[in-house]
Amino acid sequence: MPKYGVPTDPDYNERLAEFEARIQRGEKIEPGDWMPEEYRRQLIRMISQHAHSEVVGMLPEGAWITRAPTLKRKMILVAKVQDEAGHGQYLYHAAETLGISREAMLEALLAGKAKYSSIFNYPTLTWADIGTIGWLVDGAAIKNQTMLAACSYGPYSRAMVRICAEETFHHKQGKEMVLLYAKGTPKQRQMAQDAINRWWWPALMMMGPHDKDSPNTEVLVRWGIKTKTNDQVRQEFINEHAPEILEAGLTLPDPDLRYDEQTGNWLHGPINWEEFWQVVSGNGPMNKERLEARRRAHAEGAWVREALEAYAAKQQKTVVAV
Amino acid sequence: MDTQWPRWEVFKQDTPSKPHQAVGSVHAADPEHALLTARNVFARRPQAVSMWVVRADDIFSWTKEELLEANLTHITQPQTTNHKPQAFAVFRKTSHKRSMTFVDYVGEVEARSPEEALKKAQATFTDAEALAWWLVPTAKIVKSDPSQETIESWFAPAKDKTYKQQQYYATVGSHVSKFKVGRGVEDEE
């Protein structure tokens, strides 16, 4: 039997103390080890959301594969979209080790019950958005994922180490693309600026609500699932990206943005959380389209699954016949 | 209702001198499908020269914590009815350090049951503390074709795609260190 402890267990407090001591010592918790049921629940929630985000994240970019301006850019984008699919697989694998089936997670996504990153509910209007997604959206994702690579749960940590190694390519190709546009024709500069204007705030929202409004943060940090808070990760992201964007001769859509000499931080103005919660609750510009595209892909892929099953059944028969 | 295909654990070997290492899992209808999917998911970057897949149901696993408690009751796999000795592949994890992989292949033992295989593995592979063991009847391992031709066609294409590597973009813009507190913009990149 899996050992997921609940507070009503007679030995819960004792086991919890051992468990927390293991995390304090920097040990990884592996499938088969005792863990609080709440630790398991939080991990399934986070990992499946992550997996769904990777899968849905293919949609805004996939639409641009046929419209990439050069063969090189097309190959880069194909590889990037393929990576997102792979990242989804790594993460579903990590979640499965906690006793939830991949099928159940996919059903929750297709039924619209599962959450995924709100950022993918925004439209990609021009080619410059593809570069900006690489630079800002993947940049924000890497900050989060680098933190999660230190996670106390072994399978999640390993998925994240693997993902970060591949994600850095996404970040760099995006940055290169935007910097080239920033040095390009007036029209290209304008496209890059428009894309930055549209993606900057959603990218900051990707790290989630402020710490004071994030009820899960305390327990997540205590159990080593997260090793930094939402606001810490957001600050790291701004400190890295704000000066780079400004150096490229582009501006940021935040009149309050300023560098604080004392702390060395770039301070941002108020974030529109009302917009964030609207998008999270399904009212973003693209929520319906994204889910519809996902359902269509699943339905239209049915014949592939049937063909693979038929082939497998035939192989089985051949083996028996021999 | 659970209608999904069986889960297969995937082991990747980076170079001929390195061990096969557990990298994750795929769902597939048959062994051939499992190997192909494993390649597509886990070898989109160099390096790889070989892949193994094993049905998750055929893996016997124990963590250090489980062994300390001698609590092996979670093993739900049917015990082997055939009591002739058979070969078990032994995989072991020895570090809490950050890693992309779980257990490494360390060798084989002959045993009549997974429990006996575990005891033999513990007695044989003593060079490091084991944080987790995986034991797999070697007959259950499905391996990619070791011929040079297959290695080339399966794993070489990823090597040419240098744009997939972050190093390909290494000199883009200024490095973030240039913007750190206490450093002037005149600093080296």
Tab-separated table of N, CA and C in Angstrom, chain B residues 7 18 24 28 36 56 60 64 67 79 84 89-91 107 118 136 147 157 162 166 175 182 184 189:
chain	number	residue	atom	x	y	z
B	7	ARG	N	2.277	1.394	-19.067
B	7	ARG	CA	3.363	2.342	-18.855
B	7	ARG	C	4.690	1.583	-18.955
B	18	LYS	N	28.985	4.760	-20.567
B	18	LYS	CA	28.099	5.122	-19.443
B	18	LYS	C	27.014	4.074	-19.250
B	24	GLY	N	12.541	8.271	-17.378
B	24	GLY	CA	11.121	8.620	-17.333
B	24	GLY	C	10.307	7.496	-17.923
B	28	ALA	N	2.572	2.996	-24.138
B	28	ALA	CA	2.626	2.457	-25.498
B	28	ALA	C	1.904	1.123	-25.566
B	36	LEU	N	10.047	3.479	-29.856
B	36	LEU	CA	9.968	4.645	-30.749
B	36	LEU	C	9.546	5.896	-29.985
B	56	ALA	N	6.312	-1.123	-16.652
B	56	ALA	CA	6.411	-0.699	-15.245
B	56	ALA	C	6.027	-1.840	-14.301
B	60	PHE	N	10.632	-4.287	-9.912
B	60	PHE	CA	10.517	-4.438	-8.463
B	60	PHE	C	11.362	-3.338	-7.843
B	64	LYS	N	15.322	3.211	0.218
B	64	LYS	CA	16.052	2.952	1.457
B	64	LYS	C	15.088	2.937	2.643
B	67	LEU	N	13.214	-0.274	2.857
B	67	LEU	CA	14.047	-1.376	3.330
B	67	LEU	C	14.280	-1.297	4.830
B	79	GLN	N	4.273	-12.789	-8.119
B	79	GLN	CA	5.582	-13.410	-7.900
B	79	GLN	C	5.826	-14.431	-9.021
B	84	LYS	N	12.985	-21.527	-11.201
B	84	LYS	CA	14.355	-21.671	-11.719
B	84	LYS	C	15.044	-20.319	-11.593
B	89	ALA	N	18.394	-7.653	-13.883
B	89	ALA	CA	19.201	-6.444	-14.053
B	89	ALA	C	19.026	-5.595	-12.807
B	90	VAL	N	20.133	-5.060	-12.313
B	90	VAL	CA	20.109	-4.281	-11.069
B	90	VAL	C	20.352	-2.803	-11.384
B	91	PHE	N	19.459	-1.976	-10.897
B	91	PHE	CA	19.592	-0.528	-11.050
B	91	PHE	C	19.606	0.086	-9.661
B	107	GLY	N	24.582	-3.782	-12.960
B	107	GLY	CA	24.999	-5.139	-13.314
B	107	GLY	C	23.841	-6.114	-13.180
B	118	LEU	N	17.279	-8.975	-4.732
B	118	LEU	CA	17.617	-7.783	-3.952
B	118	LEU	C	18.731	-8.087	-2.952
B	136	VAL	N	14.909	-5.872	-12.339
B	136	VAL	CA	14.100	-6.201	-13.510
B	136	VAL	C	14.584	-7.519	-14.102
B	147	SER	N	23.092	-2.325	-33.534
B	147	SER	CA	23.922	-2.177	-34.743
B	147	SER	C	24.242	-0.701	-34.997
B	157	PRO	N	20.634	12.041	-35.861
B	157	PRO	CA	20.030	13.277	-36.376
B	157	PRO	C	20.007	14.422	-35.359
B	162	THR	N	22.312	21.965	-34.257
B	162	THR	CA	23.010	22.767	-33.244
B	162	THR	C	22.127	23.900	-32.719
B	166	GLN	N	21.648	25.576	-26.384
B	166	GLN	CA	21.706	26.968	-25.930
B	166	GLN	C	23.031	27.629	-26.318
B	175	HIS	N	25.318	39.849	-21.221
B	175	HIS	CA	25.019	38.902	-20.149
B	175	HIS	C	24.437	39.673	-18.969
B	182	GLY	N	26.632	47.242	-8.411
B	182	GLY	CA	28.052	47.377	-8.128
B	182	GLY	C	28.931	47.189	-9.344
B	184	GLY	N	29.745	48.496	-13.242
B	184	GLY	CA	29.468	49.527	-14.231
B	184	GLY	C	29.134	48.873	-15.560
B	189	GLU	N	31.624	41.625	-20.823
B	189	GLU	CA	30.380	40.856	-20.938
B	189	GLU	C	30.557	39.506	-20.277
